[in-house]
Amino acid sequence: TLFRSVDDLNENFKALGMHWLRAAFLMPGDSSDFLQRVERDKVCLERLTVSHFEVHGLVRALRLTQAKDVRVRYSFDSWRSCLDSPAARLERLAGPERAATDRFSFSLSIPPFMDQGSFVHFAVCYRTEHEEFWDNNSGKNYALQCEARADQHANT
């Protein structure tokens, strides 16, 4: 079969449903000290949803300036190479003057043919005109692990 686009190809791989991605970390936005972490580190992953090989996330950044660039840097090969995905500002959130934040959304394009046991690693970058801040999960990077579907094991 000839595919009309990469999206067509991805849809066909999704239909196979052989593997899925699982977040190998706790969601920072669920932590009771989430806002303190944003205030301390200036940027923090808030939440992530994974559906097959589509990854969508929310990032919170301290409002230091009006002009800012938030992006997610990710890798399929333990950082031998990497890609950057820009995040788009969704909303400005009120808070105490020093803790006013902006919420950003991002999407990552993940190839559907990853091997079981492989990882996608990522970190969040927040740049202002004069400074750069990273959220790399306290130096461990965020990781998504490719796993076999549970019902696949039942047939082996």
GROMACS .gro file of C-alpha atoms in nm, residues 34-146:
model
  113
   34PHE     CA    1   0.451   2.253   4.212
   35LEU     CA    2   0.416   2.633   4.224
   36GLN     CA    3   0.718   2.663   4.455
   37ARG     CA    4   0.914   2.460   4.201
   38VAL     CA    5   0.805   2.693   3.919
   39GLU     CA    6   0.905   2.994   4.128
   40ARG     CA    7   1.245   2.841   4.215
   41ASP     CA    8   1.335   2.698   3.871
   42LYS     CA    9   1.140   2.950   3.655
   43VAL     CA   10   0.997   2.670   3.437
   44CYS     CA   11   0.844   2.328   3.502
   45LEU     CA   12   0.661   2.056   3.313
   46GLU     CA   13   0.308   2.052   3.450
   47ARG     CA   14   0.135   1.758   3.285
   48LEU     CA   15   0.171   1.516   2.996
   49THR     CA   16  -0.073   1.297   2.804
   50VAL     CA   17   0.034   1.014   2.579
   51SER     CA   18  -0.196   0.847   2.328
   52HIS     CA   19  -0.025   0.580   2.119
   53PHE     CA   20   0.274   0.777   1.990
   54GLU     CA   21   0.129   1.125   2.026
   55VAL     CA   22   0.261   1.326   2.318
   56HIS     CA   23   0.096   1.649   2.436
   57GLY     CA   24   0.205   1.846   2.738
   58LEU     CA   25   0.164   2.158   2.946
   59VAL     CA   26   0.449   2.369   3.081
   60ARG     CA   27   0.434   2.647   3.338
   61ALA     CA   28   0.683   2.937   3.321
   62LEU     CA   29   0.732   3.221   3.567
   63ARG     CA   30   0.641   3.550   3.402
   64LEU     CA   31   0.980   3.725   3.406
   65THR     CA   32   0.931   3.922   3.083
   66GLN     CA   33   0.668   3.954   2.812
   67ALA     CA   34   0.901   3.815   2.543
   68LYS     CA   35   0.985   3.451   2.604
   69ASP     CA   36   1.053   3.131   2.416
   70VAL     CA   37   0.954   2.794   2.564
   71ARG     CA   38   1.046   2.472   2.389
   72VAL     CA   39   1.094   2.103   2.457
   73ARG     CA   40   1.419   1.935   2.356
   74TYR     CA   41   1.383   1.561   2.302
   75SER     CA   42   1.587   1.263   2.187
   76PHE     CA   43   1.526   0.905   2.075
   77ASP     CA   44   1.893   0.799   2.104
   78SER     CA   45   2.014   0.900   2.452
   79TRP     CA   46   2.104   1.253   2.338
   80ARG     CA   47   2.334   1.157   2.049
   81SER     CA   48   2.093   1.373   1.849
   82CYS     CA   49   1.792   1.581   1.948
   83LEU     CA   50   1.496   1.781   1.820
   84ASP     CA   51   1.335   2.098   1.954
   85SER     CA   52   0.959   2.143   1.960
   86PRO     CA   53   0.831   2.496   2.028
   87ALA     CA   54   0.558   2.547   2.287
   88ALA     CA   55   0.269   2.790   2.236
   89ARG     CA   56   0.141   3.016   2.511
   90LEU     CA   57  -0.212   2.916   2.613
   91GLU     CA   58  -0.291   3.150   2.899
   92ARG     CA   59  -0.162   3.392   3.156
   93LEU     CA   60  -0.233   3.282   3.511
   94ALA     CA   61  -0.272   3.526   3.797
   95GLY     CA   62  -0.085   3.481   4.119
   96PRO     CA   63   0.107   3.676   4.375
   97GLU     CA   64   0.320   3.934   4.196
   98ARG     CA   65   0.634   3.720   4.209
   99ALA     CA   66   0.449   3.402   4.112
  100ALA     CA   67   0.246   3.513   3.808
  101THR     CA   68   0.292   3.241   3.545
  102ASP     CA   69   0.216   3.157   3.184
  103ARG     CA   70   0.096   2.814   3.069
  104PHE     CA   71   0.231   2.673   2.742
  105SER     CA   72   0.132   2.366   2.540
  106PHE     CA   73   0.351   2.145   2.324
  107SER     CA   74   0.331   1.833   2.109
  108LEU     CA   75   0.607   1.587   2.029
  109SER     CA   76   0.622   1.379   1.711
  110ILE     CA   77   0.725   1.027   1.806
  111PRO     CA   78   0.802   0.763   1.541
  112PRO     CA   79   0.563   0.468   1.569
  113PHE     CA   80   0.833   0.209   1.511
  114MET     CA   81   1.030   0.243   1.837
  115ASP     CA   82   1.162  -0.077   1.990
  116GLN     CA   83   1.023  -0.216   2.313
  117GLY     CA   84   1.240  -0.096   2.603
  118SER     CA   85   1.364   0.215   2.422
  119PHE     CA   86   1.317   0.565   2.565
  120VAL     CA   87   1.230   0.915   2.456
  121HIS     CA   88   1.415   1.161   2.682
  122PHE     CA   89   1.319   1.526   2.706
  123ALA     CA   90   1.373   1.851   2.896
  124VAL     CA   91   1.201   2.189   2.889
  125CYS     CA   92   1.381   2.514   2.806
  126TYR     CA   93   1.260   2.868   2.885
  127ARG     CA   94   1.450   3.158   2.727
  128THR     CA   95   1.411   3.528   2.787
  129GLU     CA   96   1.611   3.797   2.613
  130HIS     CA   97   1.901   3.759   2.860
  131GLU     CA   98   1.856   3.428   3.043
  132GLU     CA   99   1.791   3.057   2.987
  133PHE     CA  100   1.631   2.815   3.234
  134TRP     CA  101   1.585   2.437   3.211
  135ASP     CA  102   1.356   2.183   3.369
  136ASN     CA  103   1.531   1.850   3.328
  137ASN     CA  104   1.354   1.661   3.608
  138SER     CA  105   1.620   1.749   3.867
  139GLY     CA  106   1.904   1.638   3.640
  140LYS     CA  107   1.746   1.303   3.541
  141ASN     CA  108   1.562   1.425   3.228
  142TYR     CA  109   1.204   1.323   3.169
  143ALA     CA  110   1.164   0.981   3.008
  144LEU     CA  111   0.892   0.799   2.816
  145GLN     CA  112   0.947   0.425   2.784
  146CYS     CA  113   0.823   0.219   2.492
   0.00000   0.00000   0.00000
